[in-house]
Short mmCIF file of C-alpha atoms in Angstrom, two decimals:
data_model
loop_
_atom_site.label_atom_id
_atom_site.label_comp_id
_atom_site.label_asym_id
_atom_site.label_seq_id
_atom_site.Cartn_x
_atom_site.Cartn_y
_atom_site.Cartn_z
CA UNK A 1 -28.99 -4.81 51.24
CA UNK A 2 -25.24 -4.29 52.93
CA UNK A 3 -27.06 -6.90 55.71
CA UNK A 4 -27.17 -9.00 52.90
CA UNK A 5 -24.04 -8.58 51.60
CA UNK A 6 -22.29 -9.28 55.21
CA UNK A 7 -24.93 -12.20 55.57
CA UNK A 8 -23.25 -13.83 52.49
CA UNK A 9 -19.79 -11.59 51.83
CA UNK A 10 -17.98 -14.88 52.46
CA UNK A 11 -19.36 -16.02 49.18
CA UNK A 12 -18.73 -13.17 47.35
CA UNK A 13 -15.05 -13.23 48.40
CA UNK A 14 -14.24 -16.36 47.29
CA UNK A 15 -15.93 -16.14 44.21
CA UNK A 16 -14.01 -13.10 43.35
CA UNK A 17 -10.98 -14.60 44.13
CA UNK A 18 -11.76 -18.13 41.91
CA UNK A 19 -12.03 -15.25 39.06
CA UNK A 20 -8.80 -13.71 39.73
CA UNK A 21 -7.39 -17.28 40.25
CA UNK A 22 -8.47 -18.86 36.70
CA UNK A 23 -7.89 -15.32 34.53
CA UNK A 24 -4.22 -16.16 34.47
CA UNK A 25 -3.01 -15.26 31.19
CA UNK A 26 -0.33 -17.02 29.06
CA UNK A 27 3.20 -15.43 28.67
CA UNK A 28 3.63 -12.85 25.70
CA UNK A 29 5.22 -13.54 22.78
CA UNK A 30 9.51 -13.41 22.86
CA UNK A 31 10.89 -10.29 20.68
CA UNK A 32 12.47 -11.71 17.73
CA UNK A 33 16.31 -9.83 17.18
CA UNK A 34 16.63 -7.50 14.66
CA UNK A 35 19.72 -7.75 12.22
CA UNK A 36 21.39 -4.39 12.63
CA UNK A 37 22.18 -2.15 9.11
CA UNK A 38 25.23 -1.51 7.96
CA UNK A 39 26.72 1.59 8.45
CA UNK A 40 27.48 2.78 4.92
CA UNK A 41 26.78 1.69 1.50
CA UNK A 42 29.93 0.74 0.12
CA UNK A 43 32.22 3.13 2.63
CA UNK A 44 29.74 6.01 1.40
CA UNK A 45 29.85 8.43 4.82
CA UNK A 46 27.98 11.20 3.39
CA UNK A 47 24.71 11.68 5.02
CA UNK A 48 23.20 13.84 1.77
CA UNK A 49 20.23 12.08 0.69
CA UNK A 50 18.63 12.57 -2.76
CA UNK A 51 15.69 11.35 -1.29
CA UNK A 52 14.98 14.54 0.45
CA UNK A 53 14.32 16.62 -2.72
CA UNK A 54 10.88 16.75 -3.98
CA UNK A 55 9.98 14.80 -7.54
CA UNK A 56 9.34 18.20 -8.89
CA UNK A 57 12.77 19.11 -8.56
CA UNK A 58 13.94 15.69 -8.54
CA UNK A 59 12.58 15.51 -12.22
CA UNK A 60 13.35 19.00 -14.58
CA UNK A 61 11.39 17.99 -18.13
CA UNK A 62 8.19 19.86 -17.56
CA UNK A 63 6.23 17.20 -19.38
CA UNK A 64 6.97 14.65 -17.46
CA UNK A 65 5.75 16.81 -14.23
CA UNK A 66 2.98 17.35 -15.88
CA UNK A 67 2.73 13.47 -16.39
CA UNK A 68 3.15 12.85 -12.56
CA UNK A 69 0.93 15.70 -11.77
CA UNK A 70 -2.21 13.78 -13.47
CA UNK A 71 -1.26 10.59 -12.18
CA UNK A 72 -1.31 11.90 -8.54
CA UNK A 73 -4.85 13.11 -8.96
CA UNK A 74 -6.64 10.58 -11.62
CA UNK A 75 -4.37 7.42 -10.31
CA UNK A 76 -6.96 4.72 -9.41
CA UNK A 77 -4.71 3.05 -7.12
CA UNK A 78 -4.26 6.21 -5.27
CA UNK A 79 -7.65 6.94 -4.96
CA UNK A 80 -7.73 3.28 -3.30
CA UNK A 81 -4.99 4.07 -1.22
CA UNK A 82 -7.03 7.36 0.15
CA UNK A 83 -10.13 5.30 0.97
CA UNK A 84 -8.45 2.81 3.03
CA UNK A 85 -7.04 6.03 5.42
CA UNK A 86 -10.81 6.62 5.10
CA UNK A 87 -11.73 3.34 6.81
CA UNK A 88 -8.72 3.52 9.00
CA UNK A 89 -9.69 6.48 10.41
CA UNK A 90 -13.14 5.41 10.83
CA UNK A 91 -11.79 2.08 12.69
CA UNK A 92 -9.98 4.56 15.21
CA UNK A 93 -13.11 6.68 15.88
CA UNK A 94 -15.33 3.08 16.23
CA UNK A 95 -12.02 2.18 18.70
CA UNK A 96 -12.48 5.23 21.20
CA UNK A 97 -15.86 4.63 21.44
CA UNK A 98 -15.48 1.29 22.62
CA UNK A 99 -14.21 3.35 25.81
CA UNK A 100 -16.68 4.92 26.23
CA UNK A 101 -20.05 4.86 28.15
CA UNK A 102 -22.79 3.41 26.10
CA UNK A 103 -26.43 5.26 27.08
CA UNK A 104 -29.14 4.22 24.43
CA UNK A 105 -33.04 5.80 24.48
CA UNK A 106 -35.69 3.05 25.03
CA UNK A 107 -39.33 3.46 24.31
CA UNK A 108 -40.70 0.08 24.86
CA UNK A 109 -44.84 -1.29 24.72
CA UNK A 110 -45.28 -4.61 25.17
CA UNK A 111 -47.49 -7.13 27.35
CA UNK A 112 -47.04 -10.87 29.14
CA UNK A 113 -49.42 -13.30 30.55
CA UNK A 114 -48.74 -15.04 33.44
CA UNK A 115 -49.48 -18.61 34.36
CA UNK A 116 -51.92 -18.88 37.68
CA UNK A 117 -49.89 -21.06 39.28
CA UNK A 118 -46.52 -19.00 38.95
CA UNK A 119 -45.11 -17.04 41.58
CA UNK A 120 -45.88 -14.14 39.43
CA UNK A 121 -49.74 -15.21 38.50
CA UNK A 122 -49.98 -15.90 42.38
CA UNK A 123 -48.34 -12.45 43.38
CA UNK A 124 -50.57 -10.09 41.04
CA UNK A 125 -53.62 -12.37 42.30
CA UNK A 126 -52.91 -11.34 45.56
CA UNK A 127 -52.46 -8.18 45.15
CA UNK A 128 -55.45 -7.12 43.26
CA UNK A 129 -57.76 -8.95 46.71
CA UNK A 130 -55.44 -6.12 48.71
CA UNK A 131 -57.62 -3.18 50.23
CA UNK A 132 -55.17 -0.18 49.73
CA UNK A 133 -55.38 -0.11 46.20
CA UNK A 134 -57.68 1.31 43.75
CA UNK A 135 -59.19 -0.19 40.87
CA UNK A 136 -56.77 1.68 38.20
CA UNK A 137 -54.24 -0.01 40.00
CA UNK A 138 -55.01 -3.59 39.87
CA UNK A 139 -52.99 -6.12 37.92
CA UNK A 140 -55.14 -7.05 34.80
CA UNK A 141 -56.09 -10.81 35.11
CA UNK A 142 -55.17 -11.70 31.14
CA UNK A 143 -52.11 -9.88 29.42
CA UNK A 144 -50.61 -7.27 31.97
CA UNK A 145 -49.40 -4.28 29.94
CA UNK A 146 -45.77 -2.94 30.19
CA UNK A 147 -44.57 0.74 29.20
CA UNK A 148 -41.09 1.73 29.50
CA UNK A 149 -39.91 5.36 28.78
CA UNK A 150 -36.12 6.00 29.56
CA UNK A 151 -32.13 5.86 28.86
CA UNK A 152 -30.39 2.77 29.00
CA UNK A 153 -26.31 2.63 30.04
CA UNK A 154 -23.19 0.31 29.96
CA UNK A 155 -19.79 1.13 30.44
CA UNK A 156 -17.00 -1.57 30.29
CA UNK A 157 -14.45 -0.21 32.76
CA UNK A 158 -10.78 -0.19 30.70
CA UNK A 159 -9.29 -1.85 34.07
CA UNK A 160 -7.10 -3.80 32.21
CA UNK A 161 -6.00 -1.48 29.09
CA UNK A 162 -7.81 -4.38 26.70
CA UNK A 163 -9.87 -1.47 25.60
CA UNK A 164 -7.29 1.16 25.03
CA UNK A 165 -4.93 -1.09 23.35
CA UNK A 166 -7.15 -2.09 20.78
CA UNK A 167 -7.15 1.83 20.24
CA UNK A 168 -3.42 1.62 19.67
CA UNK A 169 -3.61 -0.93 17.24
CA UNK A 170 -6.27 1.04 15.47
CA UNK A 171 -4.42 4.09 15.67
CA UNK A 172 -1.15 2.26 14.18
CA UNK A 173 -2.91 0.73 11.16
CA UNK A 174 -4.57 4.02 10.74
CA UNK A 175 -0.75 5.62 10.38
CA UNK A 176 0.21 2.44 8.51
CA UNK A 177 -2.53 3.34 6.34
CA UNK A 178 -0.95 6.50 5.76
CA UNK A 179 2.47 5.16 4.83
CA UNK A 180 0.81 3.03 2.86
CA UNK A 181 -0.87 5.82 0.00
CA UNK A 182 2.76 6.99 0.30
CA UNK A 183 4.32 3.76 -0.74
CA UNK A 184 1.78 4.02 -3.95
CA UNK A 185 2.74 7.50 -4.31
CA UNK A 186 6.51 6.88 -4.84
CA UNK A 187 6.11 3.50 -6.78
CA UNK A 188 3.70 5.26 -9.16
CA UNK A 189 5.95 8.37 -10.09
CA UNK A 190 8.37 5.78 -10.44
CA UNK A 191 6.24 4.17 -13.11
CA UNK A 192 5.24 7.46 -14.65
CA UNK A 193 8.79 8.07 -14.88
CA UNK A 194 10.00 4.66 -16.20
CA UNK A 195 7.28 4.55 -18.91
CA UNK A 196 7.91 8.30 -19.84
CA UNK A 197 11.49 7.38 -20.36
CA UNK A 198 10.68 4.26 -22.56
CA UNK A 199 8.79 6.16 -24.90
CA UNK A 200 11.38 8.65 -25.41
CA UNK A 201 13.77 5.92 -26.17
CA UNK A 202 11.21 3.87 -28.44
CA UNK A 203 10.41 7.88 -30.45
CA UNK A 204 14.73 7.94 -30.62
CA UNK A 205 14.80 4.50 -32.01
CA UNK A 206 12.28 5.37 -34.63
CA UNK A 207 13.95 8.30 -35.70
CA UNK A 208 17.52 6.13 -36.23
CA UNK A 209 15.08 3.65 -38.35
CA UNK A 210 13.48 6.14 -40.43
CA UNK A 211 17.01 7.30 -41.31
CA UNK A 212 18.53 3.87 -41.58
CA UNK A 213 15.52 2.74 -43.79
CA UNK A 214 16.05 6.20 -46.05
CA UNK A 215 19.83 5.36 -46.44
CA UNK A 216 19.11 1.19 -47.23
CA UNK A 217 16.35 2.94 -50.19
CA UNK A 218 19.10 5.02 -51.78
CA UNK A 219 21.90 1.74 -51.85
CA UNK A 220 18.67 -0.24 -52.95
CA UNK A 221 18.43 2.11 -56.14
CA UNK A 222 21.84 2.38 -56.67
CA UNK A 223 22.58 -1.10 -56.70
CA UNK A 224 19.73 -1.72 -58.99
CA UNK A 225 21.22 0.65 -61.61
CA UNK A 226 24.59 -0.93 -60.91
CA UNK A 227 22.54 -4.41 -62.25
CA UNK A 228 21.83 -2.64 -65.12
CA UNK A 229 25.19 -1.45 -65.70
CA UNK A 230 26.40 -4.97 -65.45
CA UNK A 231 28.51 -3.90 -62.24
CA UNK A 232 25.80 -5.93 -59.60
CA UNK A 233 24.20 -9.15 -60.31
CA UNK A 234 20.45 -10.06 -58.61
CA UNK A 235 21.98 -11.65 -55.57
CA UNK A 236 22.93 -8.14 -54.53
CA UNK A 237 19.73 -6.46 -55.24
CA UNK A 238 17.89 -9.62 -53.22
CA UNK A 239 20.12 -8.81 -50.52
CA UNK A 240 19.75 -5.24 -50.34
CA UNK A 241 15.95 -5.54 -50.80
CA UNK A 242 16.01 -8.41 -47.77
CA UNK A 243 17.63 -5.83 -45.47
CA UNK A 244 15.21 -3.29 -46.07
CA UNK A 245 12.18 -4.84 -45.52
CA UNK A 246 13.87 -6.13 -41.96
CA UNK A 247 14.31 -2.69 -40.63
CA UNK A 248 10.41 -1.87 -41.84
CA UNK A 249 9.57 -4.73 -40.04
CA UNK A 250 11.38 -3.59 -37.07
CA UNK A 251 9.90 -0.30 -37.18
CA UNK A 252 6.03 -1.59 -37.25
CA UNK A 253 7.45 -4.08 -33.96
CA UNK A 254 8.76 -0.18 -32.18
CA UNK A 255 5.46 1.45 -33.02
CA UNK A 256 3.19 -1.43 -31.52
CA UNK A 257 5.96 -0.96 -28.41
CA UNK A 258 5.19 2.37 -28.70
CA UNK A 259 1.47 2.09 -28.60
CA UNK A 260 1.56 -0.31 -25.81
CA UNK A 261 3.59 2.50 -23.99
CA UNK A 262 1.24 5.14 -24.17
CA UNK A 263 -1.86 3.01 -23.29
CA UNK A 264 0.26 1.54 -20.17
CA UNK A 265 0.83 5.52 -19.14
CA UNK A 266 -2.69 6.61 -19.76
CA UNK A 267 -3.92 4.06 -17.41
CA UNK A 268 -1.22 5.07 -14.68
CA UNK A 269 -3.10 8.47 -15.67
CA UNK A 270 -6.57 6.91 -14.74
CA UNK A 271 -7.64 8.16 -18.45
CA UNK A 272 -8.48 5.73 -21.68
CA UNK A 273 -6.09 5.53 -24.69
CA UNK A 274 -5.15 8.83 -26.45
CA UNK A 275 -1.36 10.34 -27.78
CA UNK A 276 0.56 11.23 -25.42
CA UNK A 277 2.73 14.40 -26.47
CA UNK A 278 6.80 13.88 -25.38
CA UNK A 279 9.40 16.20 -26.21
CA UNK A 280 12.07 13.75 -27.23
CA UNK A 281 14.81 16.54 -26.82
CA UNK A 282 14.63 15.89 -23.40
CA UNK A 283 16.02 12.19 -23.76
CA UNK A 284 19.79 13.84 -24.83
CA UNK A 285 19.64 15.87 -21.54
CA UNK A 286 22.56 14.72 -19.21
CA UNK A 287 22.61 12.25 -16.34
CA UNK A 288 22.80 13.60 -12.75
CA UNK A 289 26.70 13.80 -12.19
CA UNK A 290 25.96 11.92 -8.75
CA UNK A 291 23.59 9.99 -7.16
CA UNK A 292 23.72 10.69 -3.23
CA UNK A 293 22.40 7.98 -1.32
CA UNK A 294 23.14 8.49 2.05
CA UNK A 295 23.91 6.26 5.08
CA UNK A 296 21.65 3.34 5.23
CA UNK A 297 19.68 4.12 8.24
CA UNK A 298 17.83 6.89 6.90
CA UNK A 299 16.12 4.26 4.86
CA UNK A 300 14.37 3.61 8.13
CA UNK A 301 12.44 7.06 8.19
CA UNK A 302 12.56 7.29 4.61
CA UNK A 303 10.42 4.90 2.98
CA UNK A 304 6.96 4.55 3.42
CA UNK A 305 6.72 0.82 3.30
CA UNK A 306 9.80 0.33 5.80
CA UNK A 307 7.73 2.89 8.02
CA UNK A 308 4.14 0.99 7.52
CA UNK A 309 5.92 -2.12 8.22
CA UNK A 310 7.55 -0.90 11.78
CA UNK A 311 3.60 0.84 12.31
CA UNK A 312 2.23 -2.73 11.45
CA UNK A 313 4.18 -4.03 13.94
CA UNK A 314 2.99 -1.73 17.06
CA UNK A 315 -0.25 -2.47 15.74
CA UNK A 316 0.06 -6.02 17.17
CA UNK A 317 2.18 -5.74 20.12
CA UNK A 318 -0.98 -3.79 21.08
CA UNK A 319 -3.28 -6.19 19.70
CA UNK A 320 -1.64 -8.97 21.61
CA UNK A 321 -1.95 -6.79 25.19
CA UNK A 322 -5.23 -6.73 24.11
CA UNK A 323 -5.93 -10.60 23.43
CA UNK A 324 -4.17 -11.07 26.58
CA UNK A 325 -6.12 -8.75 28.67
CA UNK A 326 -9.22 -11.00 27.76
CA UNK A 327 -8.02 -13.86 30.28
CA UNK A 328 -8.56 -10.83 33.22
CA UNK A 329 -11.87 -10.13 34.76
CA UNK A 330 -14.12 -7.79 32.66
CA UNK A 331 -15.45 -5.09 34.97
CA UNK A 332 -18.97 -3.67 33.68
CA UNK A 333 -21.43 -1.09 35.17
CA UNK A 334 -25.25 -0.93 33.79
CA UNK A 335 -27.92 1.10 34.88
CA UNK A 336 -31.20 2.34 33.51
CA UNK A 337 -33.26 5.67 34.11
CA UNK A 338 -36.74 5.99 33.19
CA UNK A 339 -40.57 5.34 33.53
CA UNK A 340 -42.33 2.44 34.17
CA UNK A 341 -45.60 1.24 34.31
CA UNK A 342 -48.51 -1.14 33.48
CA UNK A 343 -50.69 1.38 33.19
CA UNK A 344 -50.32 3.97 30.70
CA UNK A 345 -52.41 6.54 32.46
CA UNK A 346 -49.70 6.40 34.98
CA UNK A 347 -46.61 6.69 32.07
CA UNK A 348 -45.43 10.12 33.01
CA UNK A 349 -46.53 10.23 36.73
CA UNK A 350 -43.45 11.00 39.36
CA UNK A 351 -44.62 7.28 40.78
CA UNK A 352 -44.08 5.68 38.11
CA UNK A 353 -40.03 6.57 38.13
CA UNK A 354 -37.38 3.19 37.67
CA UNK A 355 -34.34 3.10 37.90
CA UNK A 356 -31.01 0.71 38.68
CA UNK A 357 -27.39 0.59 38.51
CA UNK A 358 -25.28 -2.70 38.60
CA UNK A 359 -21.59 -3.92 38.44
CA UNK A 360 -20.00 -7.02 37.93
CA UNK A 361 -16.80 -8.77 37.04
CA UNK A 362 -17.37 -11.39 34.66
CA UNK A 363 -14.38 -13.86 33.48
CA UNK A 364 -14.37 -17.32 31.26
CA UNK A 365 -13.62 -20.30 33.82
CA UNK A 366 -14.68 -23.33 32.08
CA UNK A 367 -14.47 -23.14 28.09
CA UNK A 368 -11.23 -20.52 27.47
CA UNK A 369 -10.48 -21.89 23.66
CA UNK A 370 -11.72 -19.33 22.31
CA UNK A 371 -9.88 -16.22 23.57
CA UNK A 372 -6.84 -19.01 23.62
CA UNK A 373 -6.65 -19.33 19.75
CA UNK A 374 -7.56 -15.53 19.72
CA UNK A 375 -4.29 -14.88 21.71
CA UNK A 376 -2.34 -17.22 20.01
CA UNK A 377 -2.93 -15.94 16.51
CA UNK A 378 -2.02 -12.40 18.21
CA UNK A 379 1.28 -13.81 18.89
CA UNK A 380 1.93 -15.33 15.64
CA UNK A 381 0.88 -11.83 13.50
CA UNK A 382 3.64 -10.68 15.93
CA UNK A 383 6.04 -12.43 15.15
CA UNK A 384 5.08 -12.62 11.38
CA UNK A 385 4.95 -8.33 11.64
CA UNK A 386 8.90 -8.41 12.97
CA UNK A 387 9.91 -10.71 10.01
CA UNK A 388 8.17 -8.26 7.97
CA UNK A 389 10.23 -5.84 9.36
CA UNK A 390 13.25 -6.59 9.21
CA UNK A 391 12.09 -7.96 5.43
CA UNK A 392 11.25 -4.65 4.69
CA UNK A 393 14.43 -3.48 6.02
CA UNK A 394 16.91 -5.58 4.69
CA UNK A 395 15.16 -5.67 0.85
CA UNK A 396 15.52 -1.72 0.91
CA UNK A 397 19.08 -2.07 1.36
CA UNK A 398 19.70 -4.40 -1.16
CA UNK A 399 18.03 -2.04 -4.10
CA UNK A 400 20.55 0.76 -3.07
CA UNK A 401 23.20 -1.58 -3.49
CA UNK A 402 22.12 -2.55 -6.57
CA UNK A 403 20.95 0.52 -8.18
CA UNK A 404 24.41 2.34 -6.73
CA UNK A 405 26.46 -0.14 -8.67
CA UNK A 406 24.00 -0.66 -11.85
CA UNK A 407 24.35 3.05 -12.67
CA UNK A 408 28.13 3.13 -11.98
CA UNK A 409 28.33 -0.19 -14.70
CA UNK A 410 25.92 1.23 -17.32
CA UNK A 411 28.39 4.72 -17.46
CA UNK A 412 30.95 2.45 -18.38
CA UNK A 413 29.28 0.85 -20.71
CA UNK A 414 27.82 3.49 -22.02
CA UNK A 415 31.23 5.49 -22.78
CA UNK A 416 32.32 1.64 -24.92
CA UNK A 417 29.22 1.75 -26.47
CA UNK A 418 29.30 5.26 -27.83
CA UNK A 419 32.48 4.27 -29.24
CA UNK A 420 31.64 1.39 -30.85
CA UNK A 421 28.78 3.30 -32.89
CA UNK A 422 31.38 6.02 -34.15
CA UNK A 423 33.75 2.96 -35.24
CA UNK A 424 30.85 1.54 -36.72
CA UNK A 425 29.98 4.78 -38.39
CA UNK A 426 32.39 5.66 -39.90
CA UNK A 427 33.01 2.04 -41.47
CA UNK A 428 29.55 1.97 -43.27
CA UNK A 429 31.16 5.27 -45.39
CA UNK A 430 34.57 3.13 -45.60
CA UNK A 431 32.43 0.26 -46.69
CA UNK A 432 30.52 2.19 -49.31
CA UNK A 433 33.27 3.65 -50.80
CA UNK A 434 34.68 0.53 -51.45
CA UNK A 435 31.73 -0.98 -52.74
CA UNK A 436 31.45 1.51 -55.18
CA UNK A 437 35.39 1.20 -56.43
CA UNK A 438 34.53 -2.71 -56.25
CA UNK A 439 37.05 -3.29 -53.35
CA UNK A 440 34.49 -4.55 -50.79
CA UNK A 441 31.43 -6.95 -51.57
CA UNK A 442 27.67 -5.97 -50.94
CA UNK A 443 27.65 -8.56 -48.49
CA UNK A 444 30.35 -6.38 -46.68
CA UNK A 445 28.38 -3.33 -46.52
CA UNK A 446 25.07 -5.31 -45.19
CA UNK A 447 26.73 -6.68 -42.16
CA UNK A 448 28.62 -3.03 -41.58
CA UNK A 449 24.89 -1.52 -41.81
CA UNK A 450 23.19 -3.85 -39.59
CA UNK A 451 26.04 -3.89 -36.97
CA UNK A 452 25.83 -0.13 -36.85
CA UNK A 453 22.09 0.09 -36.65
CA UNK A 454 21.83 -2.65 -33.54
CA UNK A 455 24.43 -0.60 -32.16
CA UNK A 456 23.23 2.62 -32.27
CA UNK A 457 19.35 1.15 -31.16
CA UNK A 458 21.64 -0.81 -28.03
CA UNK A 459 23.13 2.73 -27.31
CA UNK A 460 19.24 3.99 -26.98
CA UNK A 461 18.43 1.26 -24.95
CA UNK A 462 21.23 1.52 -22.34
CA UNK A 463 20.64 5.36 -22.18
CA UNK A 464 16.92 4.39 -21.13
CA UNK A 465 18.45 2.25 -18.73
CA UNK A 466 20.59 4.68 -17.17
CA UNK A 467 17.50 7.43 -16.92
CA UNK A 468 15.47 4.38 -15.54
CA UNK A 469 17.91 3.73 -13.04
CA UNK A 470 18.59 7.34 -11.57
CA UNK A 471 14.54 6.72 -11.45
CA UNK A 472 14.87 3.35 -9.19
CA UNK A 473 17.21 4.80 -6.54
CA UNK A 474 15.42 7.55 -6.20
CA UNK A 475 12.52 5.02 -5.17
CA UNK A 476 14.96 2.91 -3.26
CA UNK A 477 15.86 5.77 -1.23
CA UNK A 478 12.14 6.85 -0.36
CA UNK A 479 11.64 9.57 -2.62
CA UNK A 480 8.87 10.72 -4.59
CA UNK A 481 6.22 10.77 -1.63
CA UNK A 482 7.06 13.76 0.74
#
């Protein structure tokens, strides 16, 4: 054999080195540039982040833990969100093992006829006229019987790290995977939150109707016996009757709101419709005094999807090393151990022992499109995964902006807006006073009622808003998963 191989190395050189001269790979992909964060939100140089506390001190009303609590373990997008870290993991394990050395166990039984006049048919002819052997070890003339017994191996050797960078990626979108659940995990106590807050605001809003609704029954009745006194004509009692039947409509339109609440929490809750038990008390409770939000780079470390984007993006920097190690030689050793025989009398006899090893390089010369495109779309995920990025990045920013100057705006208008409902207040008693000493019309005391009811239901509304927006920037920040 190395006679051989000195006979012909010539050959063997310069075929190796036409491999090595047509595996030339293309040039990776240029790094797109990052736009840097700012520094501060809005001069804000305090590093304390209320994204550090956990939701279960983040949030005090115990219900509403309790709330979260179910959603974390019934949540059907969670659960989806745990089963792709299942296959993640699973895609790393099926990674390392494309490192490693394959050995399979073979039992093969088969047969093959030969033609006479193949080099084969010819060669077993021949030997069965020889005088050495015996009969049990002639060739049969028809079908010639094969039995194989043994381990089979191949091993691709990593030379060029295609092999181990494919286990990078895998290990990245495994983390990604990771960050990913998390992402769900914030956005749904967010949710929880949000929709626990509406229905506390829709409950308040009943309550004010109820009242307003008792109040609008008692002027109803006494402006029916003011008719009768001659005081009130039928106009006045139309009117009165009018604006009662508005706010009974408006309180069927809050309980449908209502019921579209709860059934939008109990599926957060992975459960089907059923009453959901708030303690409205806890909607009067004050606002945190301040929101700290940091210094924008902790966002990057922070939030789960800026962290599954930046994992996203090692995963194919590796993936292109890998695409681009495919234009290199593959170097592969196979070899087999076991027994062989045609005769299965023979199967487990110490003559009947086979074995081989071989290695090889083996390289595309002619038709390279495919492992081009391959490589190409490698780049382009690339470059899409730093756009996402930096999307990621920049969009996280923006919500702390916004939710740092929403909830400084809605305290402001908040503080108007309580005033405006104690003007209007105490007008509707001014009003109905005069009304009764005939100094103001009925049609005064209807628009002072209405005024003060859509003010006191806008005050709800923008105290929902405020809760909901302490609840935003704390998902802004990246809290709620750790």
């Amino acid at each position: 054999m190395i006679q051989y191989f000195k006979k012909y190395k010539s050959i063997y050189w310069g075929l190796a080195a036409l491999l090595f001269v047509h595996c030339a790979a293309p040039k990776s992909s240029p790094e797109v540039s990052l736009k840097a964060l700012p520094k501060t939100y809005i001069n804000n140089t305090d590093s304390t982040n209320i994204a550090k506390i956990n939701w279960k001190q983040y949030f005090t009303d115990p219900v509403l833990v309790s709330l979260i609590d179910t959603a974390l373990v019934n949540n059907l997008d969670v659960l989806i969100a745990y089963q792709k870290i299942n296959a993640s993991r699973a895609q790393v394990k099926y990674a390392k093992g494309l490192s490693a050395p394959k050995v399979n166990a073979a039992v093969t039984v088969g047969g093959e006829k030969f033609g006479d006049h193949t080099m084969t048919g010819v060669g077993n002819f021949d030997t069965n006229l020889s005088q050495n052997i015996t009969s049990d070890q002639k060739v049969p003339d028809g079908v010639v019987p094969e039995y194989y017994l043994g381990l089979q191996s191949s091993w691709e050797v990593d030379v060029w790290g295609k092999l181990r960078n494919k286990r990078k990626a895998a290990t990245a979108h495994y983390l990604a995977s990771v960050e990913g659940k998390n992402w769900v995990v914030t956005n749904l106590i967010t949710e929880v939150a949000t929709t626990y807050y509406e229905l506390l605001a829709l409950d308040s809003e009943i309550q004010i109707i109820d009242e307003t609704i008792e109040l609008q029954q008692d002027q109803l009745e006494l402006v029916i016996v003011q008719k009768q006194a001659g005081r009130a004509n039928e106009l006045a009692v139309n009117q009165f009757q009018a604006q009662l039947l508005q706010s009974k409509i408006l309180r069927l339109e809050l309980s449908q709101k209502i019921v579209q609440s709860e059934n939008h929490l109990n599926y957060l809750l992975g459960r089907y419709p059923q009453p959901i038990a708030i303690d409205t008390t806890s909607f009067t409770n004050d606002l945190p005094t301040q929101v700290q939000v940091g210094i924008p780079s902790q966002l990057l470390s922070n939030r789960p999807d800026i962290k599954k984007a930046e994992l996203e993006l090692k995963a194919s920097k590796a993936n292109v090393l890998s695409a681009k190690a495919a234009f290199y030689p593959a170097f592969s050793i196979t070899a087999t151990l076991g027994l062989n025989s045609f005769n299965s009398n023979y199967i487990f006899s110490p003559t009947s022992l086979a074995y081989n090893a071989f290695g090889g390089l083996v390289t595309p010369l002619i038709n390279q499109s495919a492992i081009k495109a391959q490589f190409r779309t490698a780049k382009a995920e690339q470059v899409e995964a730093m756009y996402q990025y930096q999307k990621h990045i920049l969009n996280g920013y923006v919500e702390v902006y916004n939710q740092m100057v929403y909830i400084n705006n809605l305290s402001q208008i908040y503080d108007l807006k309580d005033q405006e409902v104690k003007v209007l207040t105490t007008s509707i008693e001014t009003a109905s006073e005069l009304f009764l000493t005939g100094r103001a019309t009925y049609l005064e005391v209807i628009v002072t009622r209405s005024a003060t009811l859509q003010s006191k239901l806008q005050l709800i509304e923008i105290k929902k808003k405020q809760f909901t927006a302490v609840v935003n920037i704390y998902r802004a920040l990246g809290g709620g998963w750790n």
